mmCIF file of C-alpha atoms and ligand atoms in Angstrom:
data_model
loop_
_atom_site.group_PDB
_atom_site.id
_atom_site.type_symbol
_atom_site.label_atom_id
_atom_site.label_comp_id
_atom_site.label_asym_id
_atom_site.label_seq_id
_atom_site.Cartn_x
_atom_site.Cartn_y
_atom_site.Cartn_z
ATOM 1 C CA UNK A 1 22.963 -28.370 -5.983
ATOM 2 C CA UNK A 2 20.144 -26.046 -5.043
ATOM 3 C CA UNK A 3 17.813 -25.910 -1.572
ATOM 4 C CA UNK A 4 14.903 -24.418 -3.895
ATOM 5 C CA UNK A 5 12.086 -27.128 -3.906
ATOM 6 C CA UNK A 6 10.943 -29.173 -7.322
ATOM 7 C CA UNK A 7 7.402 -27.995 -6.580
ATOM 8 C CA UNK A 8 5.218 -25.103 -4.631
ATOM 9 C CA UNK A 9 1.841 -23.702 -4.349
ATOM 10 C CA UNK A 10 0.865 -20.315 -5.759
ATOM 11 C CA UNK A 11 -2.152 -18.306 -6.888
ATOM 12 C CA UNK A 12 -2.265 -18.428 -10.544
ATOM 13 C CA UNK A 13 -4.508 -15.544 -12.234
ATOM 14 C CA UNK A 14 -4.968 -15.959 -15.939
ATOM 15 C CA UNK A 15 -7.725 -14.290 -18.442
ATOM 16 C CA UNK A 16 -10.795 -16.178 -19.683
ATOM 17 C CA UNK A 17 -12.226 -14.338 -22.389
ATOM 18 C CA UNK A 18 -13.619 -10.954 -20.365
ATOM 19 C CA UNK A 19 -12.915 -12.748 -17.211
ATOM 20 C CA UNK A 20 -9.868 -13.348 -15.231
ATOM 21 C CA UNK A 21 -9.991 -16.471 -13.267
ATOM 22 C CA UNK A 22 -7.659 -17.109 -10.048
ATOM 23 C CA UNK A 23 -6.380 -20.732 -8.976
ATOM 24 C CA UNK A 24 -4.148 -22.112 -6.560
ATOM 25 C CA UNK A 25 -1.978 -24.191 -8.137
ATOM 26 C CA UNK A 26 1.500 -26.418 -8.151
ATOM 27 C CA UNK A 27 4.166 -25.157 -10.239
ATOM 28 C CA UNK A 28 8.114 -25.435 -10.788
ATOM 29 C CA UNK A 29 10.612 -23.180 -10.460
ATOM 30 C CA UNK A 30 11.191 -23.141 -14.307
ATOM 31 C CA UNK A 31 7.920 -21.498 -14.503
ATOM 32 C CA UNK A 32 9.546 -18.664 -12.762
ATOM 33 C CA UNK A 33 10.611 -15.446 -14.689
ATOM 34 C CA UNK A 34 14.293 -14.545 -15.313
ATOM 35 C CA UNK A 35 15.892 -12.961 -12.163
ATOM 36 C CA UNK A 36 19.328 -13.481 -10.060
ATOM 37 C CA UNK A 37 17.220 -13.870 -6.527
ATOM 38 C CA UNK A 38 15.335 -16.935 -5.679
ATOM 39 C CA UNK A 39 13.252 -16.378 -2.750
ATOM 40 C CA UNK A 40 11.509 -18.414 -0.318
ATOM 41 C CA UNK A 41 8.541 -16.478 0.651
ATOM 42 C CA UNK A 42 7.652 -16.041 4.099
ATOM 43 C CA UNK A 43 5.264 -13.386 4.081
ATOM 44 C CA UNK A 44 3.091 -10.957 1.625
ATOM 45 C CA UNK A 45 0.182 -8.513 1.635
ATOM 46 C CA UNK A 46 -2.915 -7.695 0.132
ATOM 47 C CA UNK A 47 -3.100 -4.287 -1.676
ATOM 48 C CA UNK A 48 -5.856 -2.552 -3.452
ATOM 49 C CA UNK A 49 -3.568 -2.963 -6.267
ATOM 50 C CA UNK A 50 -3.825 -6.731 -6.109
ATOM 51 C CA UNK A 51 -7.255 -6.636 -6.303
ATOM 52 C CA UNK A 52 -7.419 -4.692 -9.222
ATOM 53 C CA UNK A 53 -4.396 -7.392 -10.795
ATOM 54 C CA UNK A 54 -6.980 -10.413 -10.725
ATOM 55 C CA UNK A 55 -10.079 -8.064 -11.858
ATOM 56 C CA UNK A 56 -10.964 -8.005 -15.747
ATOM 57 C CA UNK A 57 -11.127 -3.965 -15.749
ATOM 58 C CA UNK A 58 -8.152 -3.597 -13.088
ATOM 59 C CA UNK A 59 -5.837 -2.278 -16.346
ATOM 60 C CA UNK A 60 -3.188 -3.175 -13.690
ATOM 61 C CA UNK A 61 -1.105 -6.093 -15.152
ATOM 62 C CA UNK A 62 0.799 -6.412 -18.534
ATOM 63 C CA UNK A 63 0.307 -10.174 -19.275
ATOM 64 C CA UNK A 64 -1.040 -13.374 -17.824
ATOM 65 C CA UNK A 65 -1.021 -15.715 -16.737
ATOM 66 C CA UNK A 66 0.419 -14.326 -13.766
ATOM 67 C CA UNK A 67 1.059 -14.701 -9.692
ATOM 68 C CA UNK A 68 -0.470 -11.541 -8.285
ATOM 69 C CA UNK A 69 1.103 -10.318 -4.919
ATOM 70 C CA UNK A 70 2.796 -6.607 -5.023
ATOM 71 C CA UNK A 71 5.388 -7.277 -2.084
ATOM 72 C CA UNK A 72 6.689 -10.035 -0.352
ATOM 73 C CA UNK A 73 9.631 -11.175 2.011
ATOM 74 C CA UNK A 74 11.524 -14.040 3.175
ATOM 75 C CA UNK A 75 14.437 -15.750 2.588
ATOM 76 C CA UNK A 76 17.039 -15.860 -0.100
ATOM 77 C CA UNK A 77 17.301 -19.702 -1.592
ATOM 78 C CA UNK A 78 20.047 -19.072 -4.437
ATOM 79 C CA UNK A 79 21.459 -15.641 -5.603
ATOM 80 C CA UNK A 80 23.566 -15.074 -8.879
ATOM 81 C CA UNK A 81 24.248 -11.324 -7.814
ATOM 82 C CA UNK A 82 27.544 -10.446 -5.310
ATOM 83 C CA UNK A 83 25.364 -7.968 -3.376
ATOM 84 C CA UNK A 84 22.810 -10.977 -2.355
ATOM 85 C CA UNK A 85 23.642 -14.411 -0.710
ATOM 86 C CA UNK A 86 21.700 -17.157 0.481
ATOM 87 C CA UNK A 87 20.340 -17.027 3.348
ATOM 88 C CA UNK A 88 19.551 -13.048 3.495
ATOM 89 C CA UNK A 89 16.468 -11.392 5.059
ATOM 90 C CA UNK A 90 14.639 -9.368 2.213
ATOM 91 C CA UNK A 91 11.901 -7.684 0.614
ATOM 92 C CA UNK A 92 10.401 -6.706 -2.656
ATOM 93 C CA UNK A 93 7.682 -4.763 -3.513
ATOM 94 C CA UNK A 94 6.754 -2.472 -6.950
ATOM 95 C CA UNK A 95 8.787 -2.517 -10.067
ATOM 96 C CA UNK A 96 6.650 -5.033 -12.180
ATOM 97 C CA UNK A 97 6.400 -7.603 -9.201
ATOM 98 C CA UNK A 98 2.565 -8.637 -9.204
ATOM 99 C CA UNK A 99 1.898 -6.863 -12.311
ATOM 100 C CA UNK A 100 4.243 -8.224 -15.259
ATOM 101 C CA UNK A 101 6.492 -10.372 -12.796
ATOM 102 C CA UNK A 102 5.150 -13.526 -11.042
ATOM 103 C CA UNK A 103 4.696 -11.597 -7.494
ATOM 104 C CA UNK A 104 4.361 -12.797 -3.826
ATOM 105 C CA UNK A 105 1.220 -14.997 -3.944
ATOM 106 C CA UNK A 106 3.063 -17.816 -4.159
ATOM 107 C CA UNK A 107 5.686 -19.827 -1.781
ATOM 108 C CA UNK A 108 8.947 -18.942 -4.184
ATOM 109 C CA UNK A 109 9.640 -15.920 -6.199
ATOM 110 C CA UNK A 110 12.171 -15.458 -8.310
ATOM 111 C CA UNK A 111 13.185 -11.415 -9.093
ATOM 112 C CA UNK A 112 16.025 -8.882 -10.347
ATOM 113 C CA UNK A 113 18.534 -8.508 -7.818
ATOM 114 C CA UNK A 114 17.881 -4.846 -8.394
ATOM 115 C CA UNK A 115 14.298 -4.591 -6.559
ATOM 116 C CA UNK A 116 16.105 -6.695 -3.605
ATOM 117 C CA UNK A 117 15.866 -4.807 -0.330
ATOM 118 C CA UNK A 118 18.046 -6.392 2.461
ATOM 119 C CA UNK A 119 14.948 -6.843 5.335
ATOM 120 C CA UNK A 120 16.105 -3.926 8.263
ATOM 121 C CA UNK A 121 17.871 -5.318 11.483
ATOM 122 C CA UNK A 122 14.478 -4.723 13.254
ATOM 123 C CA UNK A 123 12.130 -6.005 11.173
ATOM 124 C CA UNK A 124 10.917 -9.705 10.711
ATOM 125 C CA UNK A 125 9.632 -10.789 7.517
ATOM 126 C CA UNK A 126 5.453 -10.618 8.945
ATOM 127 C CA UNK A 127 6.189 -6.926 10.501
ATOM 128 C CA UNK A 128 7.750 -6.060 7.134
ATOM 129 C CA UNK A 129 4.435 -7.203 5.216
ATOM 130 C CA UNK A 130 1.762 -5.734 8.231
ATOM 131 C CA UNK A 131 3.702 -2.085 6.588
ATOM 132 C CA UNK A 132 3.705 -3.612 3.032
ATOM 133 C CA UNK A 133 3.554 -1.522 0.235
ATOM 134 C CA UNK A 134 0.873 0.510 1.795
ATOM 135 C CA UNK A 135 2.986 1.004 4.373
ATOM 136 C CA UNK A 136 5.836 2.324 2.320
ATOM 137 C CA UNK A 137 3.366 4.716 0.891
ATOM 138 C CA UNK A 138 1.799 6.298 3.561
ATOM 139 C CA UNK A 139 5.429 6.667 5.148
ATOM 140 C CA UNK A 140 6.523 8.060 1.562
ATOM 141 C CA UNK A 141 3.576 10.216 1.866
ATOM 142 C CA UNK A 142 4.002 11.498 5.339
ATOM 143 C CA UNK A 143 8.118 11.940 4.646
ATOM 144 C CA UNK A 144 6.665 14.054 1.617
ATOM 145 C CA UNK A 145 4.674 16.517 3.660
ATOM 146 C CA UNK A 146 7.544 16.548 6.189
ATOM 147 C CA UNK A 147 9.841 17.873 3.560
ATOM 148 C CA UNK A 148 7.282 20.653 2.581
ATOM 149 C CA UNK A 149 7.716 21.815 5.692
ATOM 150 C CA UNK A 150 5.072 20.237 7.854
ATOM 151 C CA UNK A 151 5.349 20.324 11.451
ATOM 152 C CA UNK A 152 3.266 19.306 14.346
ATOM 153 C CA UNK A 153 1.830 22.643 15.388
ATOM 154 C CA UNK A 154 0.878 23.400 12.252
ATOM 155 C CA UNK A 155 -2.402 21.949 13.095
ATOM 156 C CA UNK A 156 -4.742 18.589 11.735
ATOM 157 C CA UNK A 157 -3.616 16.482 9.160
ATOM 158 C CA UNK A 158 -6.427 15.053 7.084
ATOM 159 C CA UNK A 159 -6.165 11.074 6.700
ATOM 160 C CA UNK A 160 -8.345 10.270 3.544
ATOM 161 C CA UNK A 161 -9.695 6.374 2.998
ATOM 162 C CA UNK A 162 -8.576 5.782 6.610
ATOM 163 C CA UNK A 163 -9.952 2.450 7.105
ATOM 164 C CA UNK A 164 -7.910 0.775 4.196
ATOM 165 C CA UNK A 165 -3.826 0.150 3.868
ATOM 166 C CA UNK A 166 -2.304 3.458 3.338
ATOM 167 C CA UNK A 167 -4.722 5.376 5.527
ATOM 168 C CA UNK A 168 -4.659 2.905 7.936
ATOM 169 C CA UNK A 169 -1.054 2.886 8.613
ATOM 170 C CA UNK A 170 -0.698 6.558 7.476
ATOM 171 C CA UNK A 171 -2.931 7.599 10.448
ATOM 172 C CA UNK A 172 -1.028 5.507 13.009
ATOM 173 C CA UNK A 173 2.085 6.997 11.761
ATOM 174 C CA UNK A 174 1.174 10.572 12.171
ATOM 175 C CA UNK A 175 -0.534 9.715 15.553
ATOM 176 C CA UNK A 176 2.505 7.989 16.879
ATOM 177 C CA UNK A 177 4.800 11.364 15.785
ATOM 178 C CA UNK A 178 2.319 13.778 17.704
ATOM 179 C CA UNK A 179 0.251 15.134 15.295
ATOM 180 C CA UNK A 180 -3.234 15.707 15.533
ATOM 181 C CA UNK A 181 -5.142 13.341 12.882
ATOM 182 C CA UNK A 182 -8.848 14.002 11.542
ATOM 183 C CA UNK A 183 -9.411 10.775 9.723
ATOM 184 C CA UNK A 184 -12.110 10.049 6.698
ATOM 185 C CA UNK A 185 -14.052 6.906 6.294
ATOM 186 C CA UNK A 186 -16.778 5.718 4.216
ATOM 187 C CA UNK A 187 -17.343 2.936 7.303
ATOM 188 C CA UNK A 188 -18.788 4.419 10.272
ATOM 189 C CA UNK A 189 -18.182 1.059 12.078
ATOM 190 C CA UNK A 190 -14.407 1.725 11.841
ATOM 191 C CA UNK A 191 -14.585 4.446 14.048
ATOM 192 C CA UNK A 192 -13.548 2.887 16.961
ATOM 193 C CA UNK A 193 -10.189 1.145 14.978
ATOM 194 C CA UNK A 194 -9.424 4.505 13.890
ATOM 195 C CA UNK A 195 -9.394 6.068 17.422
ATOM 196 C CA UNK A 196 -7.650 2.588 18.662
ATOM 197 C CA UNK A 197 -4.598 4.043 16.155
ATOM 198 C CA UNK A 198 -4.851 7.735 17.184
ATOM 199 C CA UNK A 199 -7.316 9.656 15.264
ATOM 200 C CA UNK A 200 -9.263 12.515 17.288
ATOM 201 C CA UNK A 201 -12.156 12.907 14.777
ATOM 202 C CA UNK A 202 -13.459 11.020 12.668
ATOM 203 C CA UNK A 203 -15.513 12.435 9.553
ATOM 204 C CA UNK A 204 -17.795 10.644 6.888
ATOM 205 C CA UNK A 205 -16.852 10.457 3.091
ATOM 206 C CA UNK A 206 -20.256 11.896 2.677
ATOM 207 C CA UNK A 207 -18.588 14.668 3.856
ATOM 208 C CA UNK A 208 -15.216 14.579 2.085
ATOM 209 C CA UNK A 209 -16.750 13.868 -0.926
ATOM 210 C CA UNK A 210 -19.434 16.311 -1.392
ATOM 211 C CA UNK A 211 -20.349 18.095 -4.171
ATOM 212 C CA UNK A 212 -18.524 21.606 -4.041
ATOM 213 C CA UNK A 213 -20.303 24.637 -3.088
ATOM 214 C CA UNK A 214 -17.889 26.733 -4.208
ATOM 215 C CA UNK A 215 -14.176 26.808 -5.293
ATOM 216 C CA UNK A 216 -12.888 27.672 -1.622
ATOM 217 C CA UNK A 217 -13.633 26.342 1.702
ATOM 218 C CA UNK A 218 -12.848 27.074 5.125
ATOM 219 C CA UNK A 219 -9.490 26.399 6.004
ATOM 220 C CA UNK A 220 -9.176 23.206 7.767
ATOM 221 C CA UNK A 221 -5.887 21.111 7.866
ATOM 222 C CA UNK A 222 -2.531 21.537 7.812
ATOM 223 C CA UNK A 223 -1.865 18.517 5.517
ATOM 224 C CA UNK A 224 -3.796 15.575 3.952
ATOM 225 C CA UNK A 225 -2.638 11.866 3.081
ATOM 226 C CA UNK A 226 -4.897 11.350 -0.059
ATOM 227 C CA UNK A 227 -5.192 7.745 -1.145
ATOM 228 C CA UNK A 228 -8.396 7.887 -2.012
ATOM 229 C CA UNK A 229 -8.467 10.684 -5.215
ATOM 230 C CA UNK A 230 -11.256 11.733 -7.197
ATOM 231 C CA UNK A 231 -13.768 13.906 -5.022
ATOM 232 C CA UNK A 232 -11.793 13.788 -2.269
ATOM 233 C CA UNK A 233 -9.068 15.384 -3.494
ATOM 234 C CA UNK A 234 -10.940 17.893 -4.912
ATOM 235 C CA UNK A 235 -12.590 18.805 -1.191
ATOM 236 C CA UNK A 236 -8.962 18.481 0.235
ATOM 237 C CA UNK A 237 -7.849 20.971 -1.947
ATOM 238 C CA UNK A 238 -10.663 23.276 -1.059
ATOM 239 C CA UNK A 239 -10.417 23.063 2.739
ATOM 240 C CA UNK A 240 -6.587 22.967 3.093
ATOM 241 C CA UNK A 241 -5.407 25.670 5.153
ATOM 242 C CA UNK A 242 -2.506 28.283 3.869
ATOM 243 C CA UNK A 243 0.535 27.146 2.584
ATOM 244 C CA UNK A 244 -0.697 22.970 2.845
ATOM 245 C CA UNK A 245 0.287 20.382 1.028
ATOM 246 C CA UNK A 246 -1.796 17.146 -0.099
ATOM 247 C CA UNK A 247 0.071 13.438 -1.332
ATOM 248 C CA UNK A 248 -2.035 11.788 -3.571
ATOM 249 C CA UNK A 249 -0.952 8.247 -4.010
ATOM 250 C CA UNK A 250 -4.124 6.465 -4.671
ATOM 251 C CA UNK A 251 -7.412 6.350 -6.752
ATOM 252 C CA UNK A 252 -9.879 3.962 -4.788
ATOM 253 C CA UNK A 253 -12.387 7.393 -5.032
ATOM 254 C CA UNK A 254 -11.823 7.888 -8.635
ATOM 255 C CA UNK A 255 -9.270 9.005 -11.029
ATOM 256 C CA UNK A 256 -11.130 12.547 -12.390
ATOM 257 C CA UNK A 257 -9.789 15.407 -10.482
ATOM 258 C CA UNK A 258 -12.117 18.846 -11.118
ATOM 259 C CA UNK A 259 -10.950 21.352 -9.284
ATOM 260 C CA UNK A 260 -10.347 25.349 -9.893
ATOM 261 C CA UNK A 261 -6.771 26.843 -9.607
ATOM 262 C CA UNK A 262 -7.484 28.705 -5.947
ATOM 263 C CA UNK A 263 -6.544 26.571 -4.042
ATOM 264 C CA UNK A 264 -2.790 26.947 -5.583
ATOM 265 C CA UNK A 265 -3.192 30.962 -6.885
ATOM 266 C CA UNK A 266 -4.735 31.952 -3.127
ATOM 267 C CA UNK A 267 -2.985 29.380 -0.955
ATOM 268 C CA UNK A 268 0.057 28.464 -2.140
ATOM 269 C CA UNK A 269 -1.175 24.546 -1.354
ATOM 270 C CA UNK A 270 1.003 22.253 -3.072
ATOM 271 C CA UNK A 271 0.070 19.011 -4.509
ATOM 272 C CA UNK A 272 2.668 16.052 -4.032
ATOM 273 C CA UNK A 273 2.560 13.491 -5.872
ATOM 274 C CA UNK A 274 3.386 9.954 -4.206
ATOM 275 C CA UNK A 275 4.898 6.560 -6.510
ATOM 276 C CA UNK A 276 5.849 3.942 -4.826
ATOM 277 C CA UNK A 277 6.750 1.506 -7.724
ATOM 278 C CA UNK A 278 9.975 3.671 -9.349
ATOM 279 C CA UNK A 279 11.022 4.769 -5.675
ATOM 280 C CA UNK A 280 14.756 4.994 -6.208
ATOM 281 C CA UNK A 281 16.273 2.017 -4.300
ATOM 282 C CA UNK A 282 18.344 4.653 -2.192
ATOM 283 C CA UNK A 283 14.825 6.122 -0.924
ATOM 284 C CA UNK A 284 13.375 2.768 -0.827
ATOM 285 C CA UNK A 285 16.080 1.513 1.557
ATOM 286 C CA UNK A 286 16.308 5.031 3.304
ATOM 287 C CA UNK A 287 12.160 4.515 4.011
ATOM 288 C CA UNK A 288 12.080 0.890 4.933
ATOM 289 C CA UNK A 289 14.725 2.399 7.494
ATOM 290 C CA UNK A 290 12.415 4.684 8.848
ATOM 291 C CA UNK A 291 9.187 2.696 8.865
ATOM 292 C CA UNK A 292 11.606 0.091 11.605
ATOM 293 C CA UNK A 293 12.874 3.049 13.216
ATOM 294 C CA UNK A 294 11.386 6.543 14.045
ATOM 295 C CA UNK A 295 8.193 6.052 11.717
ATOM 296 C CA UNK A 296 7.422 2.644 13.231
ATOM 297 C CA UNK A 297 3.880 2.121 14.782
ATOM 298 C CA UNK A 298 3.271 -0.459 17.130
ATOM 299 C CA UNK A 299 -0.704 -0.194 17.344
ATOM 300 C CA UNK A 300 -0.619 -1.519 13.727
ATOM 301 C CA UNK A 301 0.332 -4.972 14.341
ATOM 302 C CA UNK A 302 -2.747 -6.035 16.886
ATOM 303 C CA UNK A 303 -5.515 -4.770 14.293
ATOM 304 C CA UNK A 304 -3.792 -6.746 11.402
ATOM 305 C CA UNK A 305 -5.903 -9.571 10.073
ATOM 306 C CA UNK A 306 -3.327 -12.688 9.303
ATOM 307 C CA UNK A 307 -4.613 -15.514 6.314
ATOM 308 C CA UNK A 308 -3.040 -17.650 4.111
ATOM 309 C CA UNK A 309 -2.243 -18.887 0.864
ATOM 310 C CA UNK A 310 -5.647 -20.559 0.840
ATOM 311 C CA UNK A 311 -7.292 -17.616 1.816
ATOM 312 C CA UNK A 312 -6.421 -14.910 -0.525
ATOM 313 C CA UNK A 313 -8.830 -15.155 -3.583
ATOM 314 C CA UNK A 314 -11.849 -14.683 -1.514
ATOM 315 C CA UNK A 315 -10.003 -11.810 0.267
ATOM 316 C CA UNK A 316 -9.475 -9.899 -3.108
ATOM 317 C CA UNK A 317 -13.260 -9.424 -3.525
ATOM 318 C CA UNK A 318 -13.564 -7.617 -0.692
ATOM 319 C CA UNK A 319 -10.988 -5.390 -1.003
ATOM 320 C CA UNK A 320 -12.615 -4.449 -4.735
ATOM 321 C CA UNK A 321 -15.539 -3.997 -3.279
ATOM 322 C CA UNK A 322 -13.949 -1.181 -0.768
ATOM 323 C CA UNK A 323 -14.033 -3.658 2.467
ATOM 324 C CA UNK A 324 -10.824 -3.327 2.736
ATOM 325 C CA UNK A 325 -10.022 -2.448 6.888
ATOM 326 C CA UNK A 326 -6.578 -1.807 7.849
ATOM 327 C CA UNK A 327 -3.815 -4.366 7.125
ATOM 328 C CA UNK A 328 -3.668 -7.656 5.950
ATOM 329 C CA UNK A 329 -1.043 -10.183 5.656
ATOM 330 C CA UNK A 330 -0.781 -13.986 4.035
ATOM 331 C CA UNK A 331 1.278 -16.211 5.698
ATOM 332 C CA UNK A 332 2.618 -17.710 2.692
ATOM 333 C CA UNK A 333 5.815 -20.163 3.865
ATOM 334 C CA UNK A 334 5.927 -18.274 7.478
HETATM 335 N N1 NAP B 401 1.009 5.618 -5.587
HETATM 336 C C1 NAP B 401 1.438 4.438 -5.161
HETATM 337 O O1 NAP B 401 2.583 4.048 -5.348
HETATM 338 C C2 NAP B 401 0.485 3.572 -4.401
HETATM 339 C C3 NAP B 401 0.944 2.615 -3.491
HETATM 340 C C4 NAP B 401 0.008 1.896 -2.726
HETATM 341 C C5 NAP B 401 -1.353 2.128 -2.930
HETATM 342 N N2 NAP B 401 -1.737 3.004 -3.868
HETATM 343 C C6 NAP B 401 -3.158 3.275 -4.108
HETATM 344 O O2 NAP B 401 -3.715 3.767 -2.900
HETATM 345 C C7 NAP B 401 -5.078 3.356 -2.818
HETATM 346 C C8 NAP B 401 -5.292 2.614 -1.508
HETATM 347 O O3 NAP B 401 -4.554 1.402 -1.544
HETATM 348 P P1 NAP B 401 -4.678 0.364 -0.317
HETATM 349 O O4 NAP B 401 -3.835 -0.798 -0.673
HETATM 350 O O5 NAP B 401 -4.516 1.106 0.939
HETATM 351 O O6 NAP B 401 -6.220 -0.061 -0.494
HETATM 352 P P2 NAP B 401 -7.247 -0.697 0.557
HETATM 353 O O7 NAP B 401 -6.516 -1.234 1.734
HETATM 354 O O8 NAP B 401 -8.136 -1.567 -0.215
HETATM 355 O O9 NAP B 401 -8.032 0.588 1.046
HETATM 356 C C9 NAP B 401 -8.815 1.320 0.157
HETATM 357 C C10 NAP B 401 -9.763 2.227 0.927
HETATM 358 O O10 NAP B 401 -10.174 3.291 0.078
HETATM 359 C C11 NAP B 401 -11.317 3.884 0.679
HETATM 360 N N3 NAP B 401 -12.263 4.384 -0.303
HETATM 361 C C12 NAP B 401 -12.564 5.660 -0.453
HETATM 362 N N4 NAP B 401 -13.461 5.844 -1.408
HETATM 363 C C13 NAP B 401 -13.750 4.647 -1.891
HETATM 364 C C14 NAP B 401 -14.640 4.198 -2.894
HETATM 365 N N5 NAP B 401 -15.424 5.040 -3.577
HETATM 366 N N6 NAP B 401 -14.673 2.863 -3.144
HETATM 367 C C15 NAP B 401 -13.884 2.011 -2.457
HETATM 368 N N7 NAP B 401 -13.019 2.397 -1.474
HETATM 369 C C16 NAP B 401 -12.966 3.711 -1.200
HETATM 370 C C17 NAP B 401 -11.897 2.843 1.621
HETATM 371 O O11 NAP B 401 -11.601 3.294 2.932
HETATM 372 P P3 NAP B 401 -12.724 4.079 3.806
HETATM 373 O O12 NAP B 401 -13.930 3.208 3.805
HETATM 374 O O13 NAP B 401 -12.074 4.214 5.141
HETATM 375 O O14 NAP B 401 -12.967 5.382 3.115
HETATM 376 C C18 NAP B 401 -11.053 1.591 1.334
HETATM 377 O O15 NAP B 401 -10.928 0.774 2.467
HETATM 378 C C19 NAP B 401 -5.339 2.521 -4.068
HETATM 379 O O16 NAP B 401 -5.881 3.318 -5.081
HETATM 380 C C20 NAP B 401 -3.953 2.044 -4.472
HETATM 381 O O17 NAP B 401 -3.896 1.734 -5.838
HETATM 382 C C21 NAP B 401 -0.851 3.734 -4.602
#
C-alpha cells in the first residue's frame, strides 16, 4: 500500500541527434531511478545549470533521457531508509540530481536517502527553493570568505553576475550582515533590484570585464563572490585589495582564466574555490541552517518570480541567454 500516485507530469529532456528536445510529459513511478526516498515535490528552482542540462553543448548531464531540475523539496511519500519517514519536510539539491538522476522538474522524485536534507524548522518548502542551490552557493561562498578572515570593516565586497541566482542572493546576504556591497551587472536596468537588496554601487561588466592594462590594479575590495569566471575573475584578482580572497563558483563569463601570479606573490589574495554538488552532508545541513537562520534574507522573497511546471521550458532559454534576474521558483505540486 503506497500514497505515491500511478501517474505525474514532468519535463522530459532527451537528445535528438545534435539537439536536445524538452517535453512535458506523464510518466510512472517505475520510470523513476533506484533510490530509498520517494518524494512528492512541492517546489524547485531554475539554475544556470539547468539551462545548460537541456542545451546540446551544456556538457552538463551524463545520459538522457532525463528530468532536469538541480534541487527540489517537498514531502516524503515512502522511505526505505530509518533516518527518513513519510511524511518529512526535505530537500535535495547536487549529487547527480538533474544531471544523471531524474531531478526536480517533475511532481515525484525518487533519490538516495543520502542527498536527503531534513527541510530546517523555519523554512517552508517555496522559501527553501527562492535560496535553491544558488542560494546554498552564494551562502557557501560568503561562509568561505568569512573563514579567511573577512570582516565587515574590512571594506567592499565585490558581487560579480549580480543580477542572476548566486549574485542575487549573495548580495542580499552580505547586505543584510552589514557589509558594504559594490555589485556587477551586465543589465543596467537591474540597478534599481540590486539597490532594492542592498548594494551601494553598482558597476558595469564592461567594466569588470575589461581587457587588462596591466597585471595589477588599484586596490579595491575586500572580497569578491565570483560566479561569473572568465574575465571577471581575472579583473577581481587584479583589483583585490591586500590579503583578499575571491570564491569562484561559477562560469556564466567563461571558463579561461589568464591571469599573472601578482596578485598571489604581492598580495597574498587567495582564491577559494566554491562546489556545491560534493558539499559534505554535515556542511550541507550546517549551511541550510544558516541560510534559515543568521544568513537569511528577507528582501529575496518579494523580487522572486514564481511559475510552474508549464512554464519552465520557455524559462530555460532565457536563462542561457544570460536573462537570468534574481530568483526563480516552479511551483511544481505546491
Ligand atoms: N560551483 C557550484 O557548485 C555552483 C553552484 C551554483 C551555480 N554555479 C554556477 O554559478 C553560475 C551562476 O549560476 P546561477 O544559477 O546564479 O545563474 P543565473 O541565475 O542564470 O545567473 C547568471 C548570471 O551571470 C551573469 N553573467 C555574467 N557574464 C555573463 C555572460 N557573459 N553571459 C551570460 N551571463 C553572464 C548574468 O548576470 P549579470 O547580467 O548581472 O552580470 C547572469 O544573470 C553558473 O555558472 C553556475 O553554473 C556553480
Amino acid at each position: 500500500m503506497t500514497n505515491v500516485p500511478e501517474t505525474f507530469r514532468a519535463l522530459v529532456a532527451d537528445r535528438d541527434g545534435d539537439d536536445v528536445r524538452r517535453a512535458l510529459r506523464t510518466m510512472s513511478p517505475d520510470e523513476l531511478p533506484v533510490g530509498e526516498v520517494t518524494i512528492r515535490v512541492r517546489y524547485s528552482s531554475v539554475n544556470y545549470k539547468d539551462a545548460l542540462a537541456v542545451s546540446p553543448t551544456g556538457r552538463v548531464v551524463r545520459s538522457y533521457p532525463l528530468v532536469p531540475g538541480i534541487d527540489l523539496a517537498g514531502e516524503v511519500l515512502v522511505s526505505s531508509d530509518a533516518a527518513v519517514g513519510a511524511g518529512d519536510q526535505v530537500l535535495v539539491h547536487g549529487n547527480d540530481l538533474g544531471v544523471a538522476h531524474h531531478g526536480g522538474f517533475a511532481e515525484i522524485a525518487r533519490v538516495p536517502a543520502a542527498w536527503v536534507v531534513g527541510l530546517p524548522d523555519r523554512l517552508d518548502a517555496r522559501e527553501a527553493m527562492v535560496l535553491g542551490t544558488a542560494g546554498f552557493t552564494a551562502a557557501l561562498s560568503i561562509m568561505a570568505l568569512e573563514h579567511h578572515g573577512l570582516g565587515r570593516g574590512d571594506g567592499p565586497v565585490l558581487v560579480l553576475g549580480a543580477s542572476g541566482g548566486v549574485g542575487s542572493v549573495a548580495v542580499a546576504i552580505l547586505a543584510a550582515r552589514g557589509f558594504e556591497v559594490h555589485a556587477a551587472t551586465g543589465k543596467p536596468e537591474e540597478a534599481p533590484m540590486l539597490r532594492e537588496l542592498g548594494a551601494t554601487e553598482v558597476l558595469t561588466r564592461e567594466e569588470t570585464s575589461a581587457e587588462p592594462g596591466r597585471p595589477l590594479e588599484s586596490e579595491r575590495w575586500a572580497a569578491c563572490v565570483d560566479p561569473v569566471g572568465g574575465a571577471a575573475l581575472a579583473f577581481a584578482l587584479r583589483s583585490i585589495r591586500y590579503g583578499g580572497a575571491v570564491a569562484s563558483s561559477g562560469l556564466t563569463g567563461g571558463t579561461d582564466l589568464h591571469t599573472t601570479i601578482f596578485p598571489f606573490i604581492l598580495r597574498g589574495v587567495s582564491l577559494l574555490g566554491i562546489d556545491s554538488v560534493q558539499t559534505p552532508m554535515a556542511t550541507r545541513r550546517a549551511v541550510w541552517e544558516r541560510l534559515a537562520g543568521d544568513l537569511r534574507s528577507p528582501a529575496l522573497d518579494h523580487l522572486t518570480r514564481e511559475i510552474t511546471l508549464d512554464e519552465v521550458d520557455a524559462h530555460l532559454d532565457d536563462v542561457l541567454a544570460g536573462r537570468g534576474r534574481g530568483r526563480t521558483v516552479v511551483r511544481v505540486g505546491g
